[in-house]
Coordinates of C-alpha atoms and ligand atoms in Angstrom, one line a residue:
X519 CA 87.8 116.7 101.8
X520 CA 86.0 118.3 104.8
X521 CA 88.5 121.2 105.1
X522 CA 86.9 124.6 105.5
X523 CA 86.6 126.6 102.3
X524 CA 89.5 129.0 102.0
X525 CA 88.9 132.7 101.2
X526 CA 91.3 132.5 98.2
X527 CA 90.9 129.5 96.0
X528 CA 94.2 127.8 95.0
X529 CA 94.9 128.0 91.4
X530 CA 95.5 124.6 89.9
X531 CA 96.3 123.1 86.5
X532 CA 96.1 119.4 85.5
X533 CA 98.4 118.2 82.7
X534 CA 97.1 114.8 81.4
X535 CA 93.7 115.5 82.9
X536 CA 92.0 112.8 80.7
X537 CA 94.2 110.0 82.0
X538 CA 94.0 107.8 85.0
X539 CA 95.9 110.1 87.3
X540 CA 94.3 113.2 85.8
X541 CA 90.8 111.8 86.4
X542 CA 91.6 110.8 89.9
X543 CA 92.8 114.4 90.6
X544 CA 89.7 115.8 89.1
X545 CA 87.6 113.5 91.3
X546 CA 89.3 115.2 94.3
X547 CA 89.0 118.7 92.9
X548 CA 85.3 118.1 92.1
X549 CA 84.6 117.2 95.8
X550 CA 86.1 120.5 97.0
X551 CA 84.7 123.2 94.7
X552 CA 85.3 126.0 97.2
X553 CA 89.0 125.2 97.4
X554 CA 90.3 125.2 93.9
X555 CA 90.1 127.3 90.8
X556 CA 91.0 125.4 87.6
X557 CA 93.5 127.2 85.4
X558 CA 94.4 124.7 82.7
X559 CA 93.4 121.2 81.8
X560 CA 95.2 119.2 79.1
X561 CA 94.8 116.0 77.3
X562 CA 95.5 114.5 73.9
X563 CA 93.0 112.3 72.0
X564 CA 90.0 112.3 74.4
X565 CA 88.7 115.8 73.6
X566 CA 85.2 114.9 74.6
X567 CA 86.2 114.2 78.2
X568 CA 88.5 117.2 78.2
X569 CA 85.8 119.5 77.1
X570 CA 83.2 118.2 79.5
X571 CA 85.6 118.5 82.4
X572 CA 86.7 121.9 81.3
X573 CA 83.0 123.1 81.3
X574 CA 82.3 121.5 84.7
X575 CA 85.4 123.0 86.4
X576 CA 85.2 126.3 84.5
X577 CA 88.8 126.0 83.3
X578 CA 90.5 129.1 81.9
X579 CA 92.3 127.3 79.1
X580 CA 92.2 123.7 77.7
X581 CA 94.8 122.1 75.5
X582 CA 94.9 119.1 73.3
X583 CA 98.4 117.8 72.6
X584 CA 97.2 116.6 69.3
X585 CA 96.9 119.5 66.8
X586 CA 94.5 117.5 64.7
X587 CA 92.0 117.5 67.5
X588 CA 92.0 121.3 67.9
X589 CA 88.9 122.0 65.8
X590 CA 87.0 119.2 67.6
X591 CA 87.9 120.6 71.0
X592 CA 87.0 124.2 69.8
X593 CA 83.6 122.9 68.5
X594 CA 82.9 121.1 71.8
X595 CA 83.6 124.3 73.7
X596 CA 81.6 126.6 71.4
X597 CA 79.6 129.2 73.4
X598 CA 81.9 128.9 76.4
X599 CA 84.6 131.5 77.2
X600 CA 87.2 128.8 77.7
X601 CA 90.4 129.3 75.7
X602 CA 91.4 126.4 73.4
X603 CA 95.0 125.7 72.3
X604 CA 96.8 122.7 70.8
X605 CA 100.1 121.0 70.4
X606 CA 103.5 121.6 72.2
X607 CA 103.1 125.4 72.1
X608 CA 99.7 125.1 73.7
X609 CA 101.0 122.9 76.5
X610 CA 103.8 125.4 77.1
X611 CA 101.4 128.3 77.1
X612 CA 99.2 126.5 79.7
X613 CA 102.2 125.6 81.8
X614 CA 103.0 129.4 81.9
X615 CA 99.7 130.4 83.2
X616 CA 100.2 131.4 86.8
X617 CA 99.2 128.5 89.1
X618 CA 99.9 127.5 92.7
X619 CA 99.8 123.8 92.0
X620 CA 100.3 121.8 88.8
X621 CA 99.6 118.1 88.4
X622 CA 102.2 116.6 86.0
X623 CA 100.3 113.5 84.7
X624 CA 101.1 113.4 81.0
X625 CA 102.3 109.9 80.1
X626 CA 105.9 109.5 78.9
X627 CA 108.7 111.9 78.1
X628 CA 106.1 114.3 76.7
X629 CA 105.5 115.4 80.2
X630 CA 109.0 116.8 80.7
X631 CA 108.8 120.2 79.0
X632 CA 105.4 121.4 80.5
X633 CA 106.7 120.3 84.0
X634 CA 109.9 122.3 83.7
X635 CA 107.8 125.3 82.4
X636 CA 105.5 125.1 85.4
X637 CA 108.5 125.0 87.8
X638 CA 109.9 128.1 86.0
X639 CA 106.8 130.1 87.0
X640 CA 107.3 129.0 90.6
X641 CA 104.3 126.6 90.8
X642 CA 104.4 123.5 93.1
X643 CA 104.7 120.6 90.8
X644 CA 103.0 117.3 91.8
X645 CA 104.9 114.8 89.9
X646 CA 103.1 111.7 88.7
X647 CA 105.1 111.7 85.5
X648 CA 108.1 109.7 86.6
X649 CA 109.8 110.2 83.2
X650 CA 110.5 113.9 84.3
X651 CA 113.1 112.9 86.9
X652 CA 114.3 109.8 85.0
X653 CA 115.1 111.8 81.9
X654 CA 116.3 115.0 83.3
X655 CA 116.6 114.8 87.1
X656 CA 119.5 117.2 87.6
X657 CA 117.9 119.8 85.3
X658 CA 114.5 119.6 86.9
X659 CA 115.9 119.8 90.5
X660 CA 118.0 122.8 89.5
X661 CA 115.1 124.5 87.9
X662 CA 112.9 124.0 90.9
X663 CA 115.7 125.4 93.2
X664 CA 116.4 128.4 91.1
X665 CA 112.7 129.4 90.9
X666 CA 111.9 128.5 94.5
X667 CA 109.4 126.0 93.2
X668 CA 108.4 122.9 95.2
X669 CA 108.3 119.3 93.8
X670 CA 106.0 116.9 95.4
X671 CA 105.9 113.2 94.6
X672 CA 102.7 111.5 93.4
X673 CA 104.0 108.1 92.5
X674 CA 102.7 106.0 95.5
X675 CA 106.2 104.7 96.4
X676 CA 107.8 108.2 96.4
X677 CA 104.9 109.7 98.2
X678 CA 105.3 107.0 100.8
X679 CA 109.0 107.7 101.2
X680 CA 108.3 111.4 101.4
X681 CA 105.7 110.8 104.1
X682 CA 108.0 108.5 106.0
X683 CA 110.8 111.1 106.0
X684 CA 108.7 113.9 107.4
X685 CA 110.5 115.3 110.5
X686 CA 113.4 112.9 110.0
X687 CA 117.1 113.7 109.5
X688 CA 118.1 112.4 106.0
X689 CA 121.5 111.6 107.4
X690 CA 119.9 109.0 109.7
X691 CA 118.6 107.1 106.6
X692 CA 120.3 103.8 105.9
X693 CA 118.1 102.5 103.2
X694 CA 114.9 103.1 101.3
X695 CA 112.8 100.1 100.2
X696 CA 110.2 100.5 97.4
X697 CA 107.7 97.8 96.9
X698 CA 106.5 96.1 93.7
X699 CA 103.4 94.1 93.2
X700 CA 105.1 92.0 90.6
X701 CA 102.5 92.9 88.0
X702 CA 100.4 90.6 85.9
X703 CA 103.0 87.9 85.4
X704 CA 104.4 87.6 88.9
X705 CA 103.3 84.0 89.2
X706 CA 103.8 82.9 85.6
X707 CA 106.5 80.4 84.9
X708 CA 109.4 82.1 83.1
X709 CA 109.0 80.0 80.0
X710 CA 105.4 81.3 79.5
X711 CA 106.5 85.0 79.4
X712 CA 107.8 84.8 75.8
X713 CA 104.2 84.3 74.6
X714 CA 102.5 86.9 76.9
X715 CA 100.2 89.3 75.0
X716 CA 99.6 93.0 75.5
X717 CA 96.1 92.2 76.8
X718 CA 97.5 89.8 79.4
X719 CA 100.1 92.3 80.5
X720 CA 97.6 95.1 80.8
X721 CA 95.7 93.3 83.7
X722 CA 97.1 94.5 86.9
X723 CA 96.3 92.4 89.9
X724 CA 95.9 95.3 92.3
X725 CA 96.0 98.8 90.7
X726 CA 93.6 100.3 88.1
X727 CA 96.0 102.5 86.0
X728 CA 96.7 103.6 82.4
X729 CA 97.6 100.8 79.9
X730 CA 101.2 101.8 79.4
X731 CA 102.2 101.9 83.1
X732 CA 100.3 98.6 83.7
X733 CA 102.3 96.8 81.1
X734 CA 105.5 98.5 82.5
X735 CA 104.4 97.0 85.9
X736 CA 104.4 93.5 84.4
X737 CA 107.9 94.0 82.8
X738 CA 109.1 95.9 85.9
X739 CA 110.2 98.7 83.7
X740 CA 107.9 100.8 85.8
X741 CA 109.8 99.8 89.0
X742 CA 113.0 100.4 87.1
X743 CA 111.9 104.0 86.4
X744 CA 110.9 104.3 90.0
X745 CA 114.3 103.2 91.2
X746 CA 115.9 105.9 89.2
X747 CA 113.2 108.4 90.3
X748 CA 113.9 107.5 94.0
X749 CA 117.7 108.2 93.4
X750 CA 116.9 111.6 91.8
X751 CA 114.2 112.7 94.3
X752 CA 115.9 111.8 97.6
X753 CA 119.5 112.2 98.5
X754 CA 120.3 108.4 98.7
X755 CA 122.8 106.4 96.7
X756 CA 121.7 103.6 94.4
X757 CA 123.1 101.1 96.9
X758 CA 120.7 102.4 99.6
X759 CA 117.6 101.7 97.4
X760 CA 116.1 98.3 97.5
X761 CA 113.1 96.8 95.7
X762 CA 110.9 94.3 97.5
X763 CA 108.1 92.3 95.9
X764 CA 105.0 92.8 98.0
X765 CA 102.0 91.2 96.2
X766 CA 99.3 92.9 98.4
X767 CA 100.4 96.5 97.2
X768 CA 99.5 97.9 100.6
X769 CA 102.9 98.9 101.9
X770 CA 104.2 101.3 99.2
X771 CA 107.6 102.0 100.6
X772 CA 109.7 101.8 103.8
X773 CA 112.5 103.8 105.1
X774 CA 115.2 102.1 107.2
X775 CA 117.2 104.2 109.7
X776 CA 120.6 103.8 111.2
X777 CA 119.2 102.7 114.5
X778 CA 117.6 99.7 112.9
X779 CA 114.1 101.0 112.9
X780 CA 111.9 101.0 109.8
X781 CA 109.0 103.3 109.0
X782 CA 106.6 101.8 106.6
X783 CA 103.8 103.6 104.7
X784 CA 100.7 101.6 104.5
X785 CA 97.7 102.6 102.4
X786 CA 95.0 101.3 100.1
X787 CA 96.0 100.8 96.5
X788 CA 94.1 103.9 95.4
X789 CA 96.1 106.8 93.8
X790 CA 93.7 109.3 95.3
X791 CA 95.7 108.9 98.5
X792 CA 99.0 110.1 97.1
X793 CA 97.4 112.6 94.8
X794 CA 95.3 114.0 97.8
X795 CA 98.4 114.1 99.9
X796 CA 100.2 116.3 97.3
X797 CA 97.1 118.4 96.7
X798 CA 96.6 119.2 100.4
X799 CA 100.2 119.3 101.5
X800 CA 101.3 120.3 104.1
X801 CA 97.9 119.6 105.6
X802 CA 96.1 116.3 105.6
X803 CA 92.5 116.2 104.4
X804 CA 89.8 113.6 104.5
X805 CA 90.1 111.5 101.4
X806 CA 87.5 109.2 99.8
X807 CA 89.7 106.1 100.0
X808 CA 89.0 102.7 101.6
X809 CA 90.2 102.4 105.2
X810 CA 92.2 99.2 105.5
X811 CA 90.9 96.4 107.8
X812 CA 94.3 95.0 108.9
X813 CA 92.7 92.2 111.0
X814 CA 90.7 91.0 108.0
X815 CA 93.8 91.2 105.9
X816 CA 95.8 89.0 108.2
X817 CA 99.2 89.3 106.8
X818 CA 101.7 91.1 104.5
X819 CA 104.0 89.0 102.4
X820 CA 107.4 90.0 100.8
X821 CA 110.0 88.4 98.6
X822 CA 113.2 89.5 96.8
X823 CA 112.8 90.3 93.1
X824 CA 114.2 87.8 90.6
X825 CA 116.4 89.8 88.2
X826 CA 116.3 87.0 85.6
X827 CA 112.6 87.5 85.4
X828 CA 112.9 91.2 85.5
X829 CA 116.1 92.4 83.8
X830 CA 114.8 96.0 83.8
X831 CA 115.8 96.3 87.5
X832 CA 119.4 95.4 86.7
X833 CA 119.4 97.9 83.8
X834 CA 118.0 100.7 86.1
X835 CA 121.0 100.1 88.4
X836 CA 123.4 100.5 85.5
X837 CA 121.6 103.7 84.5
X838 CA 121.9 105.1 88.1
X839 CA 125.6 104.3 88.1
X840 CA 126.1 105.8 84.7
X841 CA 124.1 109.0 85.3
X842 CA 124.1 111.9 82.7
X843 CA 121.6 111.3 80.0
X844 CA 121.4 107.6 80.3
X845 CA 118.0 107.9 82.0
X846 CA 116.7 109.7 78.9
X847 CA 118.1 107.0 76.7
X848 CA 116.7 104.3 78.9
X849 CA 113.2 105.8 79.0
X850 CA 113.1 106.5 75.3
X851 CA 114.2 103.0 74.4
X852 CA 111.7 101.6 76.9
X853 CA 108.8 103.7 75.4
X854 CA 109.7 102.6 71.9
X855 CA 110.0 98.9 72.9
X856 CA 106.6 99.2 74.6
X857 CA 105.2 100.5 71.3
X858 CA 106.8 97.6 69.5
X859 CA 105.1 95.2 71.9
X860 CA 101.8 96.9 71.7
X861 CA 102.0 96.7 67.9
X862 CA 103.0 93.0 68.2
X863 CA 106.2 93.5 66.4
X864 CA 108.1 92.0 69.3
X865 CA 107.2 89.8 72.2
X866 CA 107.1 90.6 75.9
X867 CA 110.7 89.6 76.6
X868 CA 111.8 91.4 73.5
X869 CA 111.2 94.8 75.2
X870 CA 114.1 94.2 77.6
X871 CA 116.3 93.0 74.7
X872 CA 115.6 96.2 72.8
X873 CA 116.4 98.4 75.8
X874 CA 119.6 96.5 76.6
X875 CA 120.7 96.8 73.0
X876 CA 120.1 100.6 72.9
X877 CA 121.9 101.1 76.3
X878 CA 125.0 99.3 75.1
X879 CA 125.2 100.9 71.7
X880 CA 127.2 104.0 72.3
X881 CA 127.4 104.8 68.6
X882 CA 123.7 104.9 68.1
X883 CA 123.4 107.6 70.6
X884 CA 126.4 109.5 69.4
X885 CA 128.2 109.7 72.8
X886 CA 125.3 111.8 74.1
X887 CA 125.0 109.9 77.4
X888 CA 127.8 112.0 78.9
X889 CA 126.7 115.3 77.3
X890 CA 125.6 118.3 79.4
X891 CA 122.1 118.0 80.7
X892 CA 120.1 120.7 78.8
X893 CA 116.6 120.2 77.6
X894 CA 117.9 120.2 74.0
X895 CA 120.3 117.4 74.8
X896 CA 117.7 115.4 76.6
X897 CA 115.4 115.6 73.5
X898 CA 118.3 114.7 71.2
X899 CA 119.2 111.7 73.4
X900 CA 115.5 110.7 73.4
X901 CA 115.4 111.1 69.6
X902 CA 118.5 109.0 69.0
X903 CA 117.5 106.4 71.5
X904 CA 114.1 106.0 69.7
X905 CA 115.8 105.6 66.4
X906 CA 118.2 103.0 67.8
X907 CA 115.3 101.1 69.5
X908 CA 113.3 101.0 66.2
X909 CA 116.4 99.5 64.5
X910 CA 116.7 96.9 67.3
X911 CA 112.9 96.1 67.0
X912 CA 113.2 95.6 63.3
X913 CA 116.2 93.3 63.7
X914 CA 114.4 91.3 66.4
X915 CA 111.2 91.1 64.5
X916 CA 113.2 89.8 61.5
X917 CA 114.6 87.1 63.7
Ligands
NDP559 P1 97.1 107.6 81.0 O1 97.6 106.9 79.8 O2 95.9 107.1 81.7 O3 96.9 109.2 80.7 C1 97.9 109.9 80.1 C2 97.5 111.3 79.9 O4 98.4 112.0 79.0 C3 96.2 111.5 79.1 O5 95.6 112.7 79.6 C4 96.6 111.6 77.7 O6 95.6 112.2 76.9 C5 97.8 112.5 77.8 N1 98.7 112.2 76.7 C6 99.0 111.1 76.0 N2 100.0 111.3 75.1 C7 100.3 112.7 75.2 C8 101.3 113.5 74.5 N3 102.1 113.0 73.6 N4 101.4 114.8 75.0 C9 100.6 115.3 75.9 N5 99.6 114.5 76.6 C10 99.5 113.2 76.3 O7 98.4 107.6 82.0 P2 98.4 107.5 83.6 O8 97.5 108.5 84.2 O9 98.3 106.1 84.0 O10 99.9 107.9 83.9 C11 100.3 109.3 83.7 C12 101.7 109.4 84.3 O11 101.6 109.2 85.7 C13 102.7 108.4 83.8 O12 104.0 109.0 83.7 C14 102.7 107.3 84.8 O13 103.9 106.6 84.8 C15 102.5 108.1 86.1 N6 101.9 107.3 87.2 C16 100.7 106.8 87.0 C17 100.1 106.1 88.0 C18 98.7 105.5 87.8 O14 98.1 104.9 88.8 N7 98.0 105.6 86.7 C19 100.7 105.8 89.3 C20 102.0 106.5 89.4 C21 102.5 107.2 88.4 P3 94.3 111.4 76.2 O15 93.9 110.3 77.1 O16 93.3 112.5 75.9 O17 94.9 110.8 74.9

């Protein structure tokens, strides 16, 4: 980041600072000490890392989402004047601290409320947490609009679409293509998938990411969330969005226009590109990512996704068609099914079965899918879907 130091430092907060996206964000911030003032850092279990980063970046406030870790965090920061808070209230307090730019990188639906709170105070929200738009897209977009706050995508596919659309008229867009690596089991025969373990699913061929998103990549639930996120973020219909398997993970997305041309975004599989783009937007800064040697690379390959292998993609299309709170239900069922897989209660293929069961069980979610989109209703739908998913897991585990 060789940009000149600004006279006024930008005030930034990082939610999910101890995770994979959070640490990549801190890496960029660390390289530009003259540009940024750190307002808040948040984490959950890893209070040692949280405390050491908070000291290094001189944060105003740190929050652990886990109230049981509060005292540990306080002890680790003894002697500093950094404020310490914990739990949901602590996260909301941190999100209320005036900031120019906030990274939303908590994993799962837990990232929703702090993100909305940051938008309410008018901050630019850099959205890595895809669950925010999947669970409550309409509410989030309305909140951003009514508080004149900007949303910037951080997911590499959405950042790529955003970049391909700069200077373009959205009415000229015919289709948006987001790519998928295919995850850990791309080349496994279908019959082996039933026995896949969490350890095998957590080995991504190209990206170094958190455990949950890596397993979601193997099941394509991650891509399913991204399909919904694309539909929420950009004014395109579900039919205009395509998924393409691209094993090299170098083209992150493409936008096809009505004149037949396609603009593709190509970049290394390093999240610091998309994070750095959002951090420096609307400028572009030097970023410490590999420069691609396209001649050495030789070729890009693509193929259509197989929906038998990845039923999550079909379910995402149903969710987009259904709208309302079905995204919240889908995500909560998916998160619970992933827990069931991690705890070895169900197998890899069982995750899709559980989510499918919850989506089709109107009674279990008490007709909430079509309820008005308020934060309370989103949480209620999330809660009921988790309950229904746990019932489905128990049934599946009992055979
Ligand atoms: P990680 O699991 O690596 O990090 C998650 C962060 O959230 C950690 O700081 C963790 O704290 C914190 N956290 C965990 N549970 C809670 C909770 N209940 N409440 C508050 N904070 C919590 O995740 P990633 O960085 O991989 O992903 C973060 C988000 O970004 C996800 O939504 C993911 O889908 C998205 N994303 C990630 C990409 C990647 O490359 N990793 C790419 C694109 C999007 P602690 O570690 O201290 O317990």
